[in-house]
Coordinates of C-alpha atoms (C1' of nucleotides) in Angstrom, one line a residue:
Chain A
X1 CA -6.5 -3.8 -47.2
X2 CA -4.3 -1.9 -44.4
X3 CA -7.4 -0.2 -42.8
X4 CA -7.9 -2.9 -40.2
X5 CA -4.0 -2.2 -39.8
X6 CA -4.2 1.9 -39.4
X7 CA -7.4 1.0 -36.8
X8 CA -5.2 -1.3 -34.3
X9 CA -2.6 1.9 -35.0
X10 CA -5.3 4.2 -34.3
X11 CA -6.9 2.1 -31.2
X12 CA -3.3 1.9 -29.7
X13 CA -2.8 5.7 -30.1
X14 CA -5.9 6.6 -28.1
X15 CA -5.1 4.3 -25.7
X16 CA -1.3 5.8 -25.0
X17 CA -3.7 8.7 -24.9
X18 CA -5.7 7.7 -22.0
X19 CA -2.8 6.3 -20.3
X20 CA -0.6 9.8 -20.6
X21 CA -4.2 11.7 -19.3
X22 CA -4.1 9.3 -16.2
X23 CA -0.2 9.6 -15.7
X24 CA -1.2 12.7 -15.6
X25 CA -4.3 12.9 -12.9
X26 CA -2.3 10.1 -11.1
X27 CA 0.6 12.1 -10.5
X28 CA -1.3 15.1 -9.6
X29 CA -3.4 13.1 -7.0
X30 CA -2.8 9.4 -6.5
X31 CA -4.8 6.3 -7.0
X32 CA -8.0 7.2 -4.4
X33 CA -8.3 10.5 -4.8
X34 CA -7.9 10.9 -8.9
X35 CA -11.5 9.7 -10.2
X36 CA -12.0 8.6 -13.5
X37 CA -14.3 11.4 -14.7
X38 CA -11.1 13.8 -13.9
X39 CA -8.8 11.1 -16.4
X40 CA -11.7 11.6 -18.6
X41 CA -12.0 15.1 -18.3
X42 CA -8.1 15.2 -18.5
X43 CA -8.4 13.2 -21.5
X44 CA -11.1 14.8 -23.4
X45 CA -13.0 11.9 -23.7
X46 CA -16.0 10.2 -22.2
X47 CA -15.5 8.2 -18.5
X48 CA -17.2 4.5 -20.7
X49 CA -14.4 5.2 -23.0
X50 CA -11.9 4.5 -20.9
X51 CA -14.1 1.6 -20.1
X52 CA -14.2 0.5 -24.0
X53 CA -10.1 0.5 -23.4
X54 CA -9.9 -0.8 -19.8
X55 CA -11.9 -2.7 -17.2
X56 CA -11.2 -1.2 -14.2
X57 CA -9.0 2.0 -12.7
X58 CA -6.9 -0.1 -11.7
X59 CA -5.5 -1.5 -14.6
X60 CA -6.0 1.6 -16.2
X61 CA -3.2 2.8 -12.6
X62 CA -1.4 -0.4 -13.5
X63 CA -0.8 0.5 -17.2
X64 CA 0.4 3.8 -16.3
X65 CA 2.8 2.2 -13.6
X66 CA 3.7 -0.4 -16.4
X67 CA 5.4 2.7 -18.5
X68 CA 7.4 3.7 -15.7
X69 CA 9.0 0.3 -14.8
X70 CA 9.6 0.2 -18.4
X71 CA 11.0 3.2 -18.7
X72 CA 13.5 2.1 -15.9
X73 CA 13.8 -1.3 -17.4
X74 CA 15.3 0.9 -21.1
X75 CA 18.1 2.7 -18.8
X76 CA 19.1 -0.6 -17.0
X77 CA 19.1 -2.9 -20.2
X78 CA 21.0 -0.3 -21.7
X79 CA 23.8 -0.2 -18.6
X80 CA 23.7 -3.5 -18.8
X81 CA 24.1 -3.6 -22.5
X82 CA 27.0 -0.8 -22.9
X83 CA 28.8 -1.2 -19.8
X84 CA 31.8 -3.6 -19.7
X85 CA 32.7 -3.9 -16.1
X86 CA 30.3 -5.1 -13.9
X87 CA 31.1 -3.3 -11.2
X88 CA 30.4 -0.1 -12.9
X89 CA 27.5 -1.4 -14.4
X90 CA 25.8 -2.1 -10.8
X91 CA 27.3 1.4 -9.8
X92 CA 25.4 3.0 -12.8
X93 CA 22.5 1.0 -12.4
X94 CA 21.9 2.1 -8.5
X95 CA 23.0 5.9 -10.2
X96 CA 19.9 5.8 -12.5
X97 CA 17.6 4.2 -10.1
X98 CA 18.3 7.1 -7.7
X99 CA 18.2 9.7 -10.6
X100 CA 14.7 8.1 -11.8
X101 CA 13.2 8.3 -8.6
X102 CA 14.5 12.1 -7.9
X103 CA 12.8 13.5 -11.0
X104 CA 10.4 11.3 -11.2
X105 CA 9.0 10.9 -7.6
X106 CA 5.3 10.1 -8.3
X107 CA 6.9 6.7 -9.4
X108 CA 7.8 5.8 -5.8
X109 CA 3.8 4.6 -4.5
X110 CA 3.2 3.4 -7.7
X111 CA 5.9 0.7 -8.2
X112 CA 4.9 -0.2 -4.2
X113 CA 1.2 -0.5 -6.0
X114 CA 2.4 -3.6 -7.1
X115 CA 3.3 -5.1 -4.0
X116 CA -0.2 -4.7 -2.5
X117 CA -2.3 -7.4 -3.3
X118 CA -4.9 -6.3 -0.9
X119 CA -5.4 -3.5 -2.7
X120 CA -6.4 -5.4 -6.2
X121 CA -9.9 -5.6 -6.1
X122 CA -10.5 -4.8 -9.5
X123 CA -7.1 -5.9 -11.5
X124 CA -8.2 -7.7 -15.1
X125 CA -6.4 -11.2 -15.6
X126 CA -5.1 -9.7 -18.5
X127 CA -3.0 -6.4 -17.3
X128 CA -2.6 -9.2 -13.8
X129 CA -0.2 -11.1 -16.8
X130 CA 0.9 -8.4 -18.9
X131 CA 2.8 -7.2 -15.5
X132 CA 4.0 -10.2 -14.4
X133 CA 6.3 -10.4 -18.1
X134 CA 6.8 -7.3 -17.3
X135 CA 7.9 -8.0 -14.0
X136 CA 10.0 -10.9 -15.6
X137 CA 12.3 -9.1 -18.0
X138 CA 13.1 -6.9 -15.4
X139 CA 14.1 -9.2 -13.4
X140 CA 15.5 -11.2 -15.8
X141 CA 18.0 -8.2 -16.4
X142 CA 19.2 -7.8 -13.1
X143 CA 20.0 -11.7 -12.2
X144 CA 21.8 -12.3 -15.6
X145 CA 23.9 -9.7 -15.3
X146 CA 24.8 -11.2 -11.2
X147 CA 25.2 -14.7 -13.0
X148 CA 27.8 -12.5 -14.9
X149 CA 29.1 -11.0 -12.0
X150 CA 29.8 -14.7 -10.7
X151 CA 30.7 -16.4 -14.2
X152 CA 33.7 -14.0 -14.1
X153 CA 34.4 -13.8 -10.6
X154 CA 33.1 -10.5 -9.3
X155 CA 30.8 -11.9 -7.3
X156 CA 31.3 -14.2 -5.4
X157 CA 30.7 -17.9 -6.2
X158 CA 28.6 -18.7 -2.8
X159 CA 26.4 -16.0 -3.7
X160 CA 23.1 -16.8 -5.5
X161 CA 22.4 -14.1 -8.0
X162 CA 18.5 -14.9 -8.1
X163 CA 18.8 -14.2 -4.0
X164 CA 21.0 -11.5 -4.3
X165 CA 18.8 -9.7 -7.3
X166 CA 15.6 -9.7 -5.4
X167 CA 17.3 -8.2 -2.1
X168 CA 18.7 -5.7 -4.2
X169 CA 16.0 -4.8 -5.6
X170 CA 13.5 -5.0 -2.7
X171 CA 15.6 -3.2 0.2
X172 CA 16.2 0.0 -2.6
X173 CA 12.9 0.4 -3.2
X174 CA 11.4 0.0 0.1
X175 CA 13.9 2.4 2.0
X176 CA 12.9 4.8 -1.1
X177 CA 9.7 4.6 -0.1
X178 CA 10.8 5.1 3.2
X179 CA 12.9 8.4 1.9
X180 CA 9.4 9.5 0.0
X181 CA 7.2 9.3 2.8
X182 CA 9.2 9.7 5.9
X183 CA 12.6 11.9 4.7
X184 CA 11.6 15.0 6.7
X185 CA 10.6 13.4 9.8
X186 CA 14.2 11.6 9.9
X187 CA 16.0 14.4 8.7
X188 CA 14.3 17.0 11.7
X189 CA 14.1 14.4 14.5
X190 CA 17.0 12.4 14.4
X191 CA 19.5 14.2 11.8
X192 CA 19.5 11.2 9.2
X193 CA 19.4 11.6 5.0
X194 CA 17.3 8.3 4.1
X195 CA 18.9 9.3 0.8
X196 CA 22.7 8.8 2.6
X197 CA 21.3 5.8 4.2
X198 CA 20.3 4.2 1.2
X199 CA 23.4 4.6 -1.0
X200 CA 25.3 3.2 2.6
X201 CA 22.9 0.4 2.2
X202 CA 23.4 -0.2 -1.1
X203 CA 27.4 0.4 -1.0
X204 CA 27.3 -2.6 2.2
X205 CA 25.4 -4.8 0.4
X206 CA 27.4 -4.6 -2.7
X207 CA 31.0 -5.0 -0.5
X208 CA 29.4 -8.4 1.3
X209 CA 28.8 -9.8 -2.1
X210 CA 32.2 -8.6 -4.3
X211 CA 35.2 -10.9 -4.5
X212 CA 38.3 -9.1 -2.9
X213 CA 39.9 -7.6 -6.2
X214 CA 36.5 -6.5 -7.5
X215 CA 35.8 -4.8 -4.4
X216 CA 39.2 -3.0 -4.9
X217 CA 38.1 -1.8 -8.3
X218 CA 35.2 -0.7 -6.0
X219 CA 36.2 1.3 -3.6
X220 CA 38.9 3.3 -6.1
X221 CA 35.4 3.8 -8.1
X222 CA 33.4 5.4 -5.4
X223 CA 37.2 7.3 -4.6
X224 CA 37.3 8.9 -7.8
X225 CA 33.8 9.7 -7.7
X226 CA 34.0 11.3 -4.3
X227 CA 37.0 13.3 -5.4
X228 CA 36.0 14.3 -8.1
X229 CA 32.8 15.6 -6.6
X230 CA 34.3 17.7 -4.3
X231 CA 36.4 19.2 -6.8
X232 CA 33.6 20.5 -8.9
Chain B
X1 CA -17.8 9.3 42.3
X2 CA -16.0 6.5 39.7
X3 CA -19.0 6.1 37.5
X4 CA -17.2 8.6 35.8
X5 CA -14.3 6.6 35.6
X6 CA -16.6 3.6 35.2
X7 CA -18.2 4.9 32.1
X8 CA -13.9 6.1 30.9
X9 CA -13.0 1.8 31.1
X10 CA -16.3 1.4 29.3
X11 CA -15.6 3.3 26.2
X12 CA -12.4 2.3 26.2
X13 CA -13.4 -1.1 26.4
X14 CA -16.6 -0.7 23.9
X15 CA -13.5 0.7 21.7
X16 CA -11.1 -2.4 22.5
X17 CA -14.4 -4.7 20.7
X18 CA -14.8 -2.5 17.6
X19 CA -11.0 -2.7 16.8
X20 CA -11.4 -6.5 18.0
X21 CA -14.5 -7.0 15.4
X22 CA -12.9 -4.7 12.5
X23 CA -9.3 -7.2 13.3
X24 CA -11.1 -9.8 12.0
X25 CA -13.1 -8.5 9.4
X26 CA -10.6 -7.0 8.3
X27 CA -7.9 -10.1 8.2
X28 CA -9.9 -11.3 6.5
X29 CA -11.0 -8.9 3.6
X30 CA -8.9 -6.3 3.0
X31 CA -9.0 -2.7 3.6
X32 CA -10.7 -2.4 0.5
X33 CA -13.0 -5.6 0.5
X34 CA -14.3 -4.6 4.2
X35 CA -17.2 -2.6 4.2
X36 CA -18.0 -0.9 7.8
X37 CA -20.7 -2.8 7.9
X38 CA -19.7 -5.9 7.9
X39 CA -17.7 -4.3 10.8
X40 CA -20.6 -3.0 12.3
X41 CA -22.4 -6.9 11.5
X42 CA -19.1 -8.1 13.9
X43 CA -19.3 -5.8 16.3
X44 CA -23.4 -6.4 17.1
X45 CA -23.4 -2.5 16.5
X46 CA -24.4 -0.2 14.2
X47 CA -22.2 1.2 11.6
X48 CA -23.3 5.3 13.0
X49 CA -22.0 4.2 16.3
X50 CA -18.5 2.3 14.9
X51 CA -18.5 6.9 13.6
X52 CA -19.0 7.4 17.1
X53 CA -15.8 6.0 18.4
X54 CA -13.2 6.3 14.8
X55 CA -13.7 8.9 12.3
X56 CA -13.0 6.9 9.4
X57 CA -12.7 3.8 8.4
X58 CA -9.2 4.0 8.1
X59 CA -8.4 5.6 10.7
X60 CA -10.4 2.1 12.1
X61 CA -7.9 0.1 10.0
X62 CA -4.5 1.8 11.9
X63 CA -6.2 1.5 15.1
X64 CA -5.8 -1.7 14.2
X65 CA -2.6 -2.4 13.0
X66 CA -1.5 -0.5 15.9
X67 CA -2.4 -3.0 18.0
X68 CA 0.1 -5.3 16.4
X69 CA 3.1 -3.2 16.1
X70 CA 2.0 -2.7 20.2
X71 CA 1.9 -6.6 20.7
X72 CA 5.4 -6.9 18.2
X73 CA 6.6 -4.3 19.8
X74 CA 6.3 -6.0 22.7
X75 CA 7.8 -9.0 22.5
X76 CA 10.9 -6.6 21.3
X77 CA 10.9 -4.9 23.9
X78 CA 11.0 -8.4 26.6
X79 CA 13.8 -9.6 24.4
X80 CA 15.6 -6.5 24.9
X81 CA 15.2 -6.4 28.5
X82 CA 15.9 -9.7 29.3
X83 CA 18.7 -11.3 26.9
X84 CA 22.4 -9.7 27.7
X85 CA 24.2 -10.7 25.1
X86 CA 23.5 -8.4 22.5
X87 CA 24.1 -10.7 19.4
X88 CA 21.6 -13.5 21.3
X89 CA 19.4 -10.2 21.1
X90 CA 19.2 -9.2 17.5
X91 CA 19.4 -13.5 16.4
X92 CA 16.3 -13.5 18.8
X93 CA 14.4 -10.6 17.5
X94 CA 14.9 -11.8 14.1
X95 CA 13.4 -15.4 15.4
X96 CA 10.9 -13.6 16.8
X97 CA 9.5 -11.1 14.1
X98 CA 9.4 -14.1 11.3
X99 CA 7.2 -15.9 14.5
X100 CA 5.0 -13.5 14.7
X101 CA 4.5 -12.8 10.7
X102 CA 4.5 -16.1 10.3
X103 CA 1.4 -16.6 12.7
X104 CA -0.4 -13.6 12.2
X105 CA 0.9 -12.9 7.9
X106 CA -2.3 -10.2 7.9
X107 CA 0.1 -8.3 9.8
X108 CA 2.3 -8.0 6.5
X109 CA 0.0 -5.7 4.7
X110 CA -1.3 -4.0 7.9
X111 CA 1.8 -2.3 8.6
X112 CA 2.9 -2.0 4.9
X113 CA 0.4 0.5 4.8
X114 CA 1.2 2.6 6.7
X115 CA 4.2 3.1 4.7
X116 CA 1.4 4.0 1.7
X117 CA 0.4 8.0 2.4
X118 CA -1.2 7.7 -0.7
X119 CA -4.0 5.6 0.7
X120 CA -4.2 8.0 4.1
X121 CA -7.1 9.6 2.4
X122 CA -8.9 10.4 5.8
X123 CA -7.3 9.7 8.7
X124 CA -7.4 11.8 11.5
X125 CA -4.9 13.9 13.4
X126 CA -5.1 12.3 16.3
X127 CA -4.7 8.9 14.7
X128 CA -1.8 10.1 13.6
X129 CA 0.1 11.4 16.0
X130 CA -0.7 7.9 18.2
X131 CA 0.6 5.9 15.1
X132 CA 4.1 8.3 14.7
X133 CA 4.7 8.2 18.8
X134 CA 4.0 4.6 19.0
X135 CA 6.2 3.9 16.3
X136 CA 9.0 6.4 18.2
X137 CA 9.0 4.0 20.7
X138 CA 9.9 1.1 18.0
X139 CA 12.2 2.7 16.9
X140 CA 14.1 3.9 19.8
X141 CA 13.9 0.2 21.4
X142 CA 15.8 -0.8 18.3
X143 CA 18.7 2.1 17.6
X144 CA 19.0 1.6 22.2
X145 CA 19.9 -1.8 21.1
X146 CA 22.1 -0.7 18.3
X147 CA 23.7 2.0 20.3
X148 CA 24.4 0.3 23.2
X149 CA 25.8 -2.4 20.7
X150 CA 29.0 0.2 19.6
X151 CA 28.8 0.5 23.0
X152 CA 29.6 -2.7 24.1
X153 CA 32.3 -3.0 20.3
X154 CA 29.4 -5.7 19.4
X155 CA 29.0 -3.4 16.2
X156 CA 31.4 -1.6 14.8
X157 CA 31.7 1.8 15.6
X158 CA 31.8 3.3 12.2
X159 CA 28.1 2.3 11.9
X160 CA 25.2 4.8 13.1
X161 CA 22.8 3.2 14.7
X162 CA 20.1 4.9 13.3
X163 CA 20.9 4.1 9.8
X164 CA 21.1 0.7 10.5
X165 CA 18.4 0.2 12.4
X166 CA 16.6 2.1 9.8
X167 CA 17.9 -0.8 7.4
X168 CA 17.7 -3.6 9.4
X169 CA 13.7 -3.0 10.1
X170 CA 13.1 -1.6 6.5
X171 CA 14.7 -4.4 4.5
X172 CA 13.0 -6.8 7.0
X173 CA 10.1 -5.8 6.5
X174 CA 10.0 -5.3 2.3
X175 CA 11.7 -9.2 1.8
X176 CA 8.1 -10.4 4.7
X177 CA 5.9 -8.2 1.7
X178 CA 7.7 -10.0 -0.9
X179 CA 7.4 -13.5 0.2
X180 CA 3.9 -12.6 1.3
X181 CA 2.8 -11.6 -2.2
X182 CA 5.2 -14.0 -4.4
X183 CA 6.5 -16.3 -2.1
X184 CA 4.7 -19.5 -4.6
X185 CA 5.3 -17.3 -7.6
X186 CA 9.3 -17.6 -6.8
X187 CA 9.1 -21.2 -5.6
X188 CA 8.0 -22.2 -9.2
X189 CA 9.8 -20.2 -11.6
X190 CA 12.9 -20.3 -10.0
X191 CA 12.9 -22.9 -6.9
X192 CA 13.9 -19.4 -4.4
X193 CA 12.4 -20.1 -1.2
X194 CA 12.0 -16.0 0.0
X195 CA 11.7 -17.2 3.7
X196 CA 15.5 -18.4 3.1
X197 CA 16.1 -15.2 1.2
X198 CA 15.1 -13.0 4.0
X199 CA 17.5 -14.9 6.5
X200 CA 20.7 -15.1 4.0
X201 CA 20.3 -10.9 3.7
X202 CA 19.6 -10.4 7.4
X203 CA 22.8 -12.8 8.0
X204 CA 24.2 -10.7 5.6
X205 CA 23.8 -7.3 7.2
X206 CA 24.3 -8.5 10.9
X207 CA 28.1 -9.8 9.4
X208 CA 28.9 -6.8 7.5
X209 CA 28.1 -5.2 11.0
X210 CA 29.5 -6.6 13.8
X211 CA 33.2 -6.4 15.1
X212 CA 35.5 -9.3 14.5
X213 CA 35.1 -11.0 18.0
X214 CA 31.2 -10.1 18.2
X215 CA 30.9 -12.1 14.7
X216 CA 32.8 -15.4 15.6
X217 CA 29.6 -15.2 18.6
X218 CA 27.4 -15.2 15.7
X219 CA 28.5 -17.5 13.6
X220 CA 29.0 -20.1 16.8
X221 CA 25.5 -19.5 17.7
X222 CA 23.8 -20.1 13.8
X223 CA 26.4 -22.8 14.0
X224 CA 24.6 -24.9 17.5
X225 CA 21.1 -23.5 16.6
X226 CA 22.0 -25.5 12.7
X227 CA 23.3 -28.4 15.0
X228 CA 20.1 -28.6 17.1
X229 CA 17.5 -28.8 14.8
X230 CA 19.0 -31.2 12.6
X231 CA 19.4 -33.7 15.7
X232 CA 15.7 -33.0 16.1
Chain C
dC1 C1' -28.1 4.9 -51.2
dT2 C1' -28.3 1.1 -47.3
dA3 C1' -26.4 -2.1 -44.4
dC4 C1' -23.0 -2.4 -41.0
dC5 C1' -19.0 -1.9 -37.8
dT6 C1' -16.4 0.2 -34.4
dA7 C1' -16.4 4.0 -31.4
dA8 C1' -18.6 7.1 -28.4
dT9 C1' -21.5 8.8 -25.4
dG10 C1' -24.7 10.6 -21.1
dA11 C1' -28.2 8.9 -18.5
dC12 C1' -28.1 4.8 -15.6
dT13 C1' -27.3 1.9 -11.7
dT14 C1' -25.2 0.5 -7.4
dC15 C1' -22.1 0.3 -3.7
dT16 C1' -20.6 2.5 0.4
dA17 C1' -18.2 5.8 3.2
dG18 C1' -20.0 8.9 6.2
dT19 C1' -24.1 12.0 8.0
dC20 C1' -27.4 13.5 11.3
dA21 C1' -32.5 13.6 13.7
dG22 C1' -33.8 11.3 16.9
dA23 C1' -35.3 7.3 19.9
dC24 C1' -33.2 5.3 24.4
dA25 C1' -31.3 4.5 28.5
dA26 C1' -28.6 5.0 32.9
dT27 C1' -27.5 9.1 36.3
dG28 C1' -29.0 13.0 39.8
dG29 C1' -31.9 15.8 42.6
dA30 C1' -36.5 17.3 44.1
Chain D
dT1 C1' -41.3 8.3 42.8
dC2 C1' -41.1 11.3 38.8
dC3 C1' -38.7 14.8 35.8
dA4 C1' -34.4 16.6 33.3
dT5 C1' -29.5 15.5 31.8
dT6 C1' -26.8 13.6 29.8
dG7 C1' -24.3 10.5 26.7
dT8 C1' -24.9 6.3 23.6
dC9 C1' -26.5 4.5 20.4
dT10 C1' -29.8 3.6 15.6
dG11 C1' -32.2 3.8 11.3
dA12 C1' -32.7 6.3 7.4
dC13 C1' -30.3 9.7 4.5
dT14 C1' -27.0 11.4 1.7
dA15 C1' -22.9 12.2 -1.5
dG16 C1' -19.9 10.8 -4.3
dA17 C1' -18.0 7.8 -7.2
dA18 C1' -17.0 3.0 -9.7
dG19 C1' -19.1 0.9 -14.0
dT20 C1' -22.8 -0.1 -17.1
dC21 C1' -26.0 0.2 -21.1
dA22 C1' -29.0 1.7 -24.7
dT23 C1' -28.8 4.9 -28.2
dT24 C1' -25.7 7.6 -31.3
dA25 C1' -22.4 9.3 -34.8
dG26 C1' -19.1 8.5 -38.1
dG27 C1' -16.7 6.4 -41.5
dT28 C1' -16.8 1.4 -45.0
dA29 C1' -18.2 -1.5 -48.0
dG30 C1' -21.5 -3.4 -51.4

DNA sequence: CTACCTAATGACTTCTAGTCAGACAATGGA
DNA sequence: TCCATTGTCTGACTAGAAGTCATTAGGTAG
């Protein structure tokens, strides 16, 4: 009869509206300072209605974070599917990663929250498993790419693709978080640019896992880009 | 007259008692779930008394975390001062680091909290600057060691000691946090031991920053240790 | 027109961080 | 010995926000 489906759709849309309102409020105030009343006001709904759709503030926060993760994952997927060169794909994923957080800084803290299990006091099992499967997709994509790299002899065969995916992603995230919090402090006190430190760290890791031939390709790529930047 | 000094001492001791009680409660329940009433009970004081000594729950939490950081820093300092070989010092610091968090897992989340600025809603300026100077000491120690490494041609001279200190510490911390949260998940789903991943990541980074001669020393050290473990 | 179902809400409860006026205890002087 | 002072401590309180629920409103089917 179609009415049920329409209601389903409307319910989903309502949920999305709430998440979008929550995103705005959380972006501005962060998890702790933002209140459900403020989010309700931003969504032009009553607080009780929010609780019809999300069982807790933390669930709502995670829904916002998952939206961000999906967006970033989409960019990665796009690169993985369309870039034939694995070396270039890794490089472009790093660029996309930097760009994503440069333009949407607030996701840095949100993604880090996923790791802070002691703050997950009220997260529902349903949301937990949603996060889980979303995360799994993300890991699968990166691990798959590295695995292909090993098969194609781009990446050394004594490297475990899964381990290396964890190392790359975890290191990038944590340096990004530090940059988000302490960028000015390091610049001021010790004249360190944490953005550059991230680049250094990434480059070092990639250098360490590539086969000699691939390393040459990577260095040529960096060199070309360097030249291009200095030309413009 | 000595009485003032005695009062000072008693006040300090009282503060320490509160921190110790808080540590027990925070270790058991984490920042969010633990309540000031519980901590007051554990300290055998009223809640109002806690607030005479610490202006907020977060301040108290950070005081506990700083106690942990001081303890770890002490172990590092000990190694730095007494171990003449920089390669061995780095290795022993890694061991001390792993051991510290193996025996006191709860500090993993606590240290990570330092980076989650969005949760610092009520931290006093005084505590902020205490953390700051405590952190600074810690960084100075690691950076100093790496700088000596460069001077002694143990570490490659194109490495910036400050940058590398940040990379080493940040990467270790973030993998430790992931291991704390997701160890079982990775073991179960993909048969990955995150402890080993941490070792791999550390070894790779050290390998990448040492000069060729020092790298031989490092590999010999790992080899000897490996043999010793297999013998016992 | 009525019965029903779902979405929505205002008013409510509960919990906990943080406050404050006043009790209590130790010191020091008369 | 007694009083004044100072600093420590606490029970009872307030404020604010998460989460709940009985009730209302609006659309749908018979």
